[in-house]
Coordinates of C-alpha atoms and ligand atoms in Angstrom, one line a residue:
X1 CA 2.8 -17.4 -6.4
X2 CA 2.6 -14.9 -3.2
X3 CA 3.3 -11.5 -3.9
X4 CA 3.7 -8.8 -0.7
X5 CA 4.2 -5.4 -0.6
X6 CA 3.5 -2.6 1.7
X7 CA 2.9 1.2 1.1
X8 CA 3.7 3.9 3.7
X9 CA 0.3 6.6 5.0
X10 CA 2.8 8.9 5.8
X11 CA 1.8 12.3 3.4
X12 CA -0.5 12.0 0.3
X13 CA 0.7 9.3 -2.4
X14 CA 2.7 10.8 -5.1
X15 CA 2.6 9.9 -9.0
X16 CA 6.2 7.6 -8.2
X17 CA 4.3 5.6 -6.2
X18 CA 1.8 5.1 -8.1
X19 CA 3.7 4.3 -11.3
X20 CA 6.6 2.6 -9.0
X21 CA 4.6 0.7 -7.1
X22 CA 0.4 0.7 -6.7
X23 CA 0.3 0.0 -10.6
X24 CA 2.5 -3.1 -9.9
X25 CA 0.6 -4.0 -7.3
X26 CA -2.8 -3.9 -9.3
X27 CA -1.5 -5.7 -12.6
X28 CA 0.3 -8.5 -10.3
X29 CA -3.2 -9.6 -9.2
X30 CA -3.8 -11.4 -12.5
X31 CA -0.5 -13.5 -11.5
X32 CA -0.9 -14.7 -7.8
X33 CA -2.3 -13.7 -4.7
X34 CA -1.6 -10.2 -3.5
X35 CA -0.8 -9.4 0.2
X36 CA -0.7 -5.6 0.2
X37 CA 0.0 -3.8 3.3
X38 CA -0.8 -0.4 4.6
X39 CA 3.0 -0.4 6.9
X40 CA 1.8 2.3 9.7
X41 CA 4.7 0.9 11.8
X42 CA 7.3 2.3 9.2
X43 CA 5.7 5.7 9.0
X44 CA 6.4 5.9 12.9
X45 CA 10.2 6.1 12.3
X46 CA 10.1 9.7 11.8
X47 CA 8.4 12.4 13.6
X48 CA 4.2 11.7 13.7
X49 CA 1.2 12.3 14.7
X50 CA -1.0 10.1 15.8
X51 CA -4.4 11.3 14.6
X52 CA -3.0 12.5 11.6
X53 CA -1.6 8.3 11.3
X54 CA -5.0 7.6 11.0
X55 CA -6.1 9.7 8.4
X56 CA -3.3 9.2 6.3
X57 CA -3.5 5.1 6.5
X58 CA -7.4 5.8 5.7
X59 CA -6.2 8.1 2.8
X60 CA -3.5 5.0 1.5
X61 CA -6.3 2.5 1.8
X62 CA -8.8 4.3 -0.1
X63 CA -6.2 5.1 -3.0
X64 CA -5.2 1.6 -3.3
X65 CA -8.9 0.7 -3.8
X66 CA -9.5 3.4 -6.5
X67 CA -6.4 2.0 -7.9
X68 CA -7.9 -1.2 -8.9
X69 CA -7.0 -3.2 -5.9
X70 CA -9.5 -5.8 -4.7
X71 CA -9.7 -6.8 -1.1
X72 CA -12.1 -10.1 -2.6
X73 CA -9.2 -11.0 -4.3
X74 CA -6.1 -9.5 -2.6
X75 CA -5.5 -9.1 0.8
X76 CA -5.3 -5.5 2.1
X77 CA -4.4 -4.5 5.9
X78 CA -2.5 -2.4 7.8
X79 CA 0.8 -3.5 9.3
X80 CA -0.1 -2.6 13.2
X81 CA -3.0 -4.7 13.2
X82 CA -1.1 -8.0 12.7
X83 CA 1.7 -8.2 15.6
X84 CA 3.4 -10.3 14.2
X85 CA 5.2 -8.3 12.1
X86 CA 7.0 -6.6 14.8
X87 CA 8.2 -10.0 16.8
X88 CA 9.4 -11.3 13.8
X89 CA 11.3 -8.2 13.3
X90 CA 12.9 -8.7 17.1
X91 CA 14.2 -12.2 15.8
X92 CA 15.3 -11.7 12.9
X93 CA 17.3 -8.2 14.3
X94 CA 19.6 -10.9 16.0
X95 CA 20.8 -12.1 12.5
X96 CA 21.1 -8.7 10.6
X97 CA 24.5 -6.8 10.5
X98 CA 24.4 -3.7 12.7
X99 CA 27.0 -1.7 9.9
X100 CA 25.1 -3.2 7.1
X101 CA 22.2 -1.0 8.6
X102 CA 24.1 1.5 9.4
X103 CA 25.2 2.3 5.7
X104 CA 21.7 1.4 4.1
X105 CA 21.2 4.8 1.6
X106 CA 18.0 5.3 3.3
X107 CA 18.8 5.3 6.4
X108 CA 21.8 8.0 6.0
X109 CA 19.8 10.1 4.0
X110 CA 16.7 10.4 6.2
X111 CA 18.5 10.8 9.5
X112 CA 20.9 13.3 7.8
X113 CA 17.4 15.3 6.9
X114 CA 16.3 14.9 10.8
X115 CA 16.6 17.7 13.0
X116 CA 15.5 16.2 16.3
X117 CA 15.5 12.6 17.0
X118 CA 16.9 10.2 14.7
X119 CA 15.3 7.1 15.9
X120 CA 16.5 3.7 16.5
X121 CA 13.4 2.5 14.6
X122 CA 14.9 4.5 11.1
X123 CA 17.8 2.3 11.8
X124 CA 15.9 -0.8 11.9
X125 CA 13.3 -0.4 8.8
X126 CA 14.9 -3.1 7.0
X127 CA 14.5 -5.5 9.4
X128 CA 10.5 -4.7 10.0
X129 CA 10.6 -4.7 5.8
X130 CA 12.4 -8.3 5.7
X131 CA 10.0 -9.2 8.9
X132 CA 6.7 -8.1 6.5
X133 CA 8.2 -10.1 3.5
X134 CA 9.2 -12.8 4.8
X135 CA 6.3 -13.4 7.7
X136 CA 4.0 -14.9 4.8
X137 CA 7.0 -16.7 2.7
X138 CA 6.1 -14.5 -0.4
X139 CA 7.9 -14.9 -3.5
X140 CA 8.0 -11.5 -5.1
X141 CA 7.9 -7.9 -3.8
X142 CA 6.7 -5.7 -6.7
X143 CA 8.8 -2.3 -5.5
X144 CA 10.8 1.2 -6.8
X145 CA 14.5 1.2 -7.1
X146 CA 14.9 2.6 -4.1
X147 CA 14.0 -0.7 -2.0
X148 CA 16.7 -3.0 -4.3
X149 CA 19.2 -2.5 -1.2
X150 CA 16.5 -3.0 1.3
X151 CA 15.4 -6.2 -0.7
X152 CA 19.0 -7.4 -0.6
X153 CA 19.1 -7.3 2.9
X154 CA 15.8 -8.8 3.3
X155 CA 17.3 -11.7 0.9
X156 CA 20.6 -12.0 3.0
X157 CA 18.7 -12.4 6.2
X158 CA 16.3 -15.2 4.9
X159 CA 19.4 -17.1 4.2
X160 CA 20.9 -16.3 6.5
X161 CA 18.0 -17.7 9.2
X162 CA 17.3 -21.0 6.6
X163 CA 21.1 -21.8 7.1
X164 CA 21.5 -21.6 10.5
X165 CA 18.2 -23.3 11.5
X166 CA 16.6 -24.3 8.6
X167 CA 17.9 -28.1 9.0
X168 CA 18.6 -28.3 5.6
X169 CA 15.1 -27.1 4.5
X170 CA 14.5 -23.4 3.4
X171 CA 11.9 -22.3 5.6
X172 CA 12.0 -18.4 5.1
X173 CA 11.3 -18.0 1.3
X174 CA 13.7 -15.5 -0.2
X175 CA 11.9 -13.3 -2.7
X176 CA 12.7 -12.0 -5.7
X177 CA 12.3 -8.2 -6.3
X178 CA 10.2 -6.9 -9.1
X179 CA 11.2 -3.4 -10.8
X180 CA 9.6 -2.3 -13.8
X181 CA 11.7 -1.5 -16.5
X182 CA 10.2 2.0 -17.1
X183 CA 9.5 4.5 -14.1
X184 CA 10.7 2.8 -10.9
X185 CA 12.5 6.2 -9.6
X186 CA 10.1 9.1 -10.9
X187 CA 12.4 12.4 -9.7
X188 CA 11.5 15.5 -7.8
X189 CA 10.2 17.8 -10.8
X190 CA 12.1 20.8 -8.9
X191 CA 15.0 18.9 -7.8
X192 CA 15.6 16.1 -10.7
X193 CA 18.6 14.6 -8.7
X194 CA 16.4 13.3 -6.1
X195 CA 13.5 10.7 -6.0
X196 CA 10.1 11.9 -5.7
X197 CA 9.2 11.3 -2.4
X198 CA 6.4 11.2 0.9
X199 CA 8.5 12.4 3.4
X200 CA 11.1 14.6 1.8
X201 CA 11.0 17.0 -1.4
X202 CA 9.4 19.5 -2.7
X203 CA 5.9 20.9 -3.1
X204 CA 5.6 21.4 -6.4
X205 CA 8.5 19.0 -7.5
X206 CA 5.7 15.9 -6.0
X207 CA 2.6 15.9 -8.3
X208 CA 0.3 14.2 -5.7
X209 CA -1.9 11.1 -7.0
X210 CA -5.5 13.3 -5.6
X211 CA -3.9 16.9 -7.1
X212 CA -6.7 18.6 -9.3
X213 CA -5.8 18.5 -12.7
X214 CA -5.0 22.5 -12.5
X215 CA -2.2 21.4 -9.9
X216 CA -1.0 18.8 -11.8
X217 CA -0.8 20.8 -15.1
X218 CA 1.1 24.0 -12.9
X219 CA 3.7 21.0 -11.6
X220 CA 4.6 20.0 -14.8
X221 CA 4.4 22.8 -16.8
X222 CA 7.1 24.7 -14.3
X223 CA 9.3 21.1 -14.0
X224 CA 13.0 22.1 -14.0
X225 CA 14.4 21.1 -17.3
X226 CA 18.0 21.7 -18.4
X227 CA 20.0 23.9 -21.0
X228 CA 19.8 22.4 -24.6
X229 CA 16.7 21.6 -26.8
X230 CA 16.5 18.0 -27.6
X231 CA 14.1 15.9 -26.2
X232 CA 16.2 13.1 -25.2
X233 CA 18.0 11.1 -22.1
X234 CA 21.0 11.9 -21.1
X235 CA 22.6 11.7 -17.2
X236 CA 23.3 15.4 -17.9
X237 CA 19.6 15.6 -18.3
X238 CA 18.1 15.0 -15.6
X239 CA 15.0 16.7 -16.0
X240 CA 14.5 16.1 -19.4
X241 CA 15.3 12.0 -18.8
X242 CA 12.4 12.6 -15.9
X243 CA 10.0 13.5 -18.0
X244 CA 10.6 11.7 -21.1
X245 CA 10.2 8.2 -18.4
X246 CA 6.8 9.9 -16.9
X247 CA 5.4 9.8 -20.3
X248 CA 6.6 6.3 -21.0
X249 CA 5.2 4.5 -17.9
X250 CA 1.9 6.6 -18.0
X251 CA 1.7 5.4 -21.6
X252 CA 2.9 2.2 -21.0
X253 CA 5.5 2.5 -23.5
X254 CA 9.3 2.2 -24.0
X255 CA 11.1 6.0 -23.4
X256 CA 13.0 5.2 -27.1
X257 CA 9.3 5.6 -28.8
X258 CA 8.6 9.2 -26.9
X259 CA 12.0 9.7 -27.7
X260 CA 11.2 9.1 -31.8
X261 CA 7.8 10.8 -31.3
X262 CA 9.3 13.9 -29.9
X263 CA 12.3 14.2 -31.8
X264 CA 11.1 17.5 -33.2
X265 CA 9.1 18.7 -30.2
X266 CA 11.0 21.4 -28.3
X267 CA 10.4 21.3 -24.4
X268 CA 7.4 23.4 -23.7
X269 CA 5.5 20.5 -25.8
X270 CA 7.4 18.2 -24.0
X271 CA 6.1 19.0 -20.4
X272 CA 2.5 19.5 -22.4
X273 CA 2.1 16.0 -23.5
X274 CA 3.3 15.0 -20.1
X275 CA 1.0 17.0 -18.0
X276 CA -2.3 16.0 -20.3
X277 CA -1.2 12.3 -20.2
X278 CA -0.7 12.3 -16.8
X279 CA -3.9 14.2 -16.0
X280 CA -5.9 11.2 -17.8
X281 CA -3.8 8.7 -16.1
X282 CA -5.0 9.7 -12.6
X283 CA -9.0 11.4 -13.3
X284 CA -10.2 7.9 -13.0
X285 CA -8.4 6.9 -9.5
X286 CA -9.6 10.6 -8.4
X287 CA -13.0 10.1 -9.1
X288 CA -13.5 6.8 -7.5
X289 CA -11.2 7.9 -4.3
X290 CA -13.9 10.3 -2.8
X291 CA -16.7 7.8 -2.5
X292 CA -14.4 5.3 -0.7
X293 CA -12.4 7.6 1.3
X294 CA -15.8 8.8 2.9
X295 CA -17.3 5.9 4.0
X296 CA -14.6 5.5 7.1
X297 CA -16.6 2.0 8.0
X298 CA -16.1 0.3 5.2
X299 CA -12.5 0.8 5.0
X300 CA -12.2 -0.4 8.5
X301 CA -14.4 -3.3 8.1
X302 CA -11.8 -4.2 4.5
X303 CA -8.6 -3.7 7.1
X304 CA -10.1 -5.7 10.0
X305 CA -10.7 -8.7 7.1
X306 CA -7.5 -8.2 6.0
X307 CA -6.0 -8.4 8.8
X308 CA -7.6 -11.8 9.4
X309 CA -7.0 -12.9 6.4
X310 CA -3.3 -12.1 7.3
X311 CA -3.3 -13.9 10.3
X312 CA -4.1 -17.2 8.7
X313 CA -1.8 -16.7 5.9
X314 CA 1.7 -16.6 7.8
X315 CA 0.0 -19.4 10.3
X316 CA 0.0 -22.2 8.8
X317 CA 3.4 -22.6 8.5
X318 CA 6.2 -20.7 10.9
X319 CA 9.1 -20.7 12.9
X320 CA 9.4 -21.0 17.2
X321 CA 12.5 -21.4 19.0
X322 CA 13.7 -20.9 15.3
X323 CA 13.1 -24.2 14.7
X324 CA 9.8 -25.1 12.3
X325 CA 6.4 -25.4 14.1
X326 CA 3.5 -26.2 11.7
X327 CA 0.7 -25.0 13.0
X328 CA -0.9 -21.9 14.9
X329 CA -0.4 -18.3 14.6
X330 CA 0.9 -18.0 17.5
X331 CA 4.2 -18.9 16.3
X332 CA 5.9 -16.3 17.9
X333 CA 4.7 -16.8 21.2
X334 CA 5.9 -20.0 20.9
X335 CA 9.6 -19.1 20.0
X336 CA 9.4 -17.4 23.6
X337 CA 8.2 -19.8 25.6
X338 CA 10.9 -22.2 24.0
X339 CA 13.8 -19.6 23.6
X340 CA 16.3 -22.0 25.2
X341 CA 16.1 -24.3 22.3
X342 CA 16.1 -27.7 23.4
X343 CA 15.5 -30.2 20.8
X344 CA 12.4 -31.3 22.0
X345 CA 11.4 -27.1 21.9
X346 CA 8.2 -28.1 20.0
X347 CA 6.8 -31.2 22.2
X348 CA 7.2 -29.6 25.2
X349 CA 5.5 -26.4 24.1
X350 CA 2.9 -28.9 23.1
X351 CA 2.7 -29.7 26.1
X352 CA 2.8 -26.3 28.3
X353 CA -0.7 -25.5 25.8
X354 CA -2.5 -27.9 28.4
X355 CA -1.9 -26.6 31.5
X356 CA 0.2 -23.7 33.1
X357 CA 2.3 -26.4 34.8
X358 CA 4.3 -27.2 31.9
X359 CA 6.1 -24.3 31.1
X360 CA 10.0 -25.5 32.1
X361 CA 11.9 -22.7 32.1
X362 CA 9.0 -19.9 33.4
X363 CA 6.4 -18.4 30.8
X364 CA 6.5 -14.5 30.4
X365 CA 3.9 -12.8 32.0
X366 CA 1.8 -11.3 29.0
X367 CA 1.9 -14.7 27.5
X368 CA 0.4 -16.2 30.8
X369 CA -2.2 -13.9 31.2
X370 CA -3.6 -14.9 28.0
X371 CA -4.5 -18.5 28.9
X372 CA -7.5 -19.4 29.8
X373 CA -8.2 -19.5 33.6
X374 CA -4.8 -18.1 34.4
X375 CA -5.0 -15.8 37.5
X376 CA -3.3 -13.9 35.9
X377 CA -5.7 -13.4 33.1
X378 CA -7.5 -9.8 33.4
X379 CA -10.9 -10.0 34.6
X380 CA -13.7 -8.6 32.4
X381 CA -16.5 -6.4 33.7
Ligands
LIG401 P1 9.7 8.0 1.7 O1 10.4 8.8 0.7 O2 9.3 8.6 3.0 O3 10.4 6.7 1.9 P2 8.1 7.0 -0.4 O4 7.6 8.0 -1.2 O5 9.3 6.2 -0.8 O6 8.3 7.6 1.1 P3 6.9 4.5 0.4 O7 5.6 4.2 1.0 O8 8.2 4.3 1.2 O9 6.9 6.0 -0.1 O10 7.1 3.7 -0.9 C1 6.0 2.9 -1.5 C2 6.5 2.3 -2.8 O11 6.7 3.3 -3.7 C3 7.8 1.6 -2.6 O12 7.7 0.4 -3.4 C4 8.8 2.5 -3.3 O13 9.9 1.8 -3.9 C5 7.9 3.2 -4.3 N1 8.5 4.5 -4.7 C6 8.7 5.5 -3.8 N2 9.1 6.6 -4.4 C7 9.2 6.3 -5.7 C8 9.6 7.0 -6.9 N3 10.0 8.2 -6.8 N4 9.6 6.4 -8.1 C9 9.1 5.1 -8.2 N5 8.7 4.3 -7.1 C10 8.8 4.9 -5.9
LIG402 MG1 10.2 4.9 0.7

């Protein structure tokens, strides 16, 4: 079994993600082969700075390491380094519903929190999501609540393509979400009504995956809780419901047994137990973080592997003129050269690899300048 998933560098990771998601991510490598993905490309759809990209995708790397992810086992890049993510997502924009984007809950909610530009890329992170998933046919996407309507879209899409030009085979795998049963939306610890998040909320509602323990003990120690005294979950408590489901996924228990063990606790114990459990929870990924995240090289040198590694994976098998080609990861290339879609597509892109005389209907530029011996090819000094 594949599994893929990809993890924004935008901001410092917070304790959701970590239970949401990176947790997931390191368990699942005992069932299949991981494909984990640092997705710089969605971090650019707000408002960013370019150095600061860096860092930050440095930062996610080095966290997912500490987490227990291992790039001999898994394979761990980042999204920009693999184009092919980005093609993919031009073709597959052509079969995705413009309204359907258009009312996705995260795309109204961040461009409502947008000041400035509200870009066409926000609109189309679904697309470059389905275009990540579906690029290396994997079968599960180990995820938070908040990507099941993203994942549904992704799934639509996959159909979508295999129906139209599939020819009765179902090229484009459509996966399966996987959302743990316990602590796949952690909420703002201020704001209890809203997901904690990277890019919006507060502060010191976001306990932060690298916060010293003093932080993390402040943040949940002032969480907002709500008027009565029983420790239990209720949709009217919020806060309380938050925290009750910390402790369970950090504990790797069901929230009905921190229910029965805290049925005499008032809150102030409550937010204690939480705080020290969680504290233990993350010392360990802490302490290994610093002594990856320094040595810059070496994460590089894991990405640019990755990133190979990638490049083979969603090779062997992929789509041009959407229609099936079996071999090469230049795939996408391919799908332009042929965009005209003549049934014999494939043999006479065959054919225009052996000389630049083959190419029927014109070859863009960029792709001729990469042959060999093109004039066109930029010379090297
Ligand atoms: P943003 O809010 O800007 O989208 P984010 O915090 O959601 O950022 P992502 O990199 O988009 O960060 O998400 C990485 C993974 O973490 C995704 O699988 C997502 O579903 C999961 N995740 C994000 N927030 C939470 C949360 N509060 N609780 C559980 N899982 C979460
Ligand atoms: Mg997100």
């Amino acid at each position: 079994m594949r599994i893929f998933s990809g993890i924004q560098p935008t901001g410092r990771k917070h304790l959701g993600n970590y239970i949401g998601a990176i947790a997931q991510y390191v368990s699942s490598q005992e069932r299949g082969e991981g494909i984990f993905c640092v997705v710089d490309l969605h971090a650019i759809t707000l408002p960013f700075d370019p150095a600061e990209l860096r860092e930050r995708s440095y930062d996610t790397i080095a966290i997912l390491l500490a987490a227990g992810l291992d790039p001999a086992r898994s394979t761990l890049f980042r999204q920009s380094d693999v184009p092919a993510h980005t093609e993919l997502t031009w073709l597959l924009s052509s079969l995705t519903e413009l309204g359907r984007l258009q009312r996705m809950h995260q795309f109204r909610d961040k461009s409502l929190a947008q000041r400035e530009l509200v870009s066409a890329a926000l609109l189309l992170y679904p697309v470059l999501q389905a275009a990540d998933v579906l690029a290396y046919r994997a079968h599960e996407v180990p995820v938070g609540e908040d990507q099941r309507e993203h994942l549904e879209l992704m799934r639509d899409v996959a159909r979508r393509f295999n129906s139209r030009y599939g020819d009765g085979e179902d090229v484009l795998v459509v996966p399966e979400h996987r959302i743990s049963q316990v602590g796949a939306r952690i909420m703002d610890l201020q704001d209890p009504t809203s997901k904690m998040s990277t890019s919006v909320g507060s502060e010191q509602g976001t306990v932060y995956v690298l916060d010293e323990p003093k932080a993390i003990e402040k943040k949940l120690k002032s969480a907002v809780t709500d008027s009565g005294s029983d420790v239990r979950r209720d949709p009217q408590k919020p806060g309380v419901s938050n925290l009750i489901e910390i402790l369970a996924a950090v504990r790797g228990v069901g929230p009905e047994a921190i229910e029965s063990e805290l049925a005499d606790a008032r809150y102030g114990e409550l937010k204690g137990a939480v705080a020290a459990a969680v504290v233990d929870y993350l010392a360990p990924v802490r302490e290994r973080y610093d002594a990856l995240r320094r040595d810059e090289r070496a994460l590089e040198a894991i990405l640019a592997a990755g990133a190979e590694r990638a490049e083979i994976r969603f090779g062997k098998r992929h789509i041009g003129r959407f229609g099936i080609v079996e071999q090469g990861p230049d795939f996408l290339l391919k799908s332009w050269c042929l965009r005209h879609g003549s049934p014999d597509g494939n043999k006479r892109h065959e054919e225009s690899q052996r000389g630049p005389k083959a190419f029927p209907h014109g070859c863009p530029r960029e792709f001729a300048a990469r042959q060999p011996n093109s004039p066109l090819a930029p010379s090297i000094n």
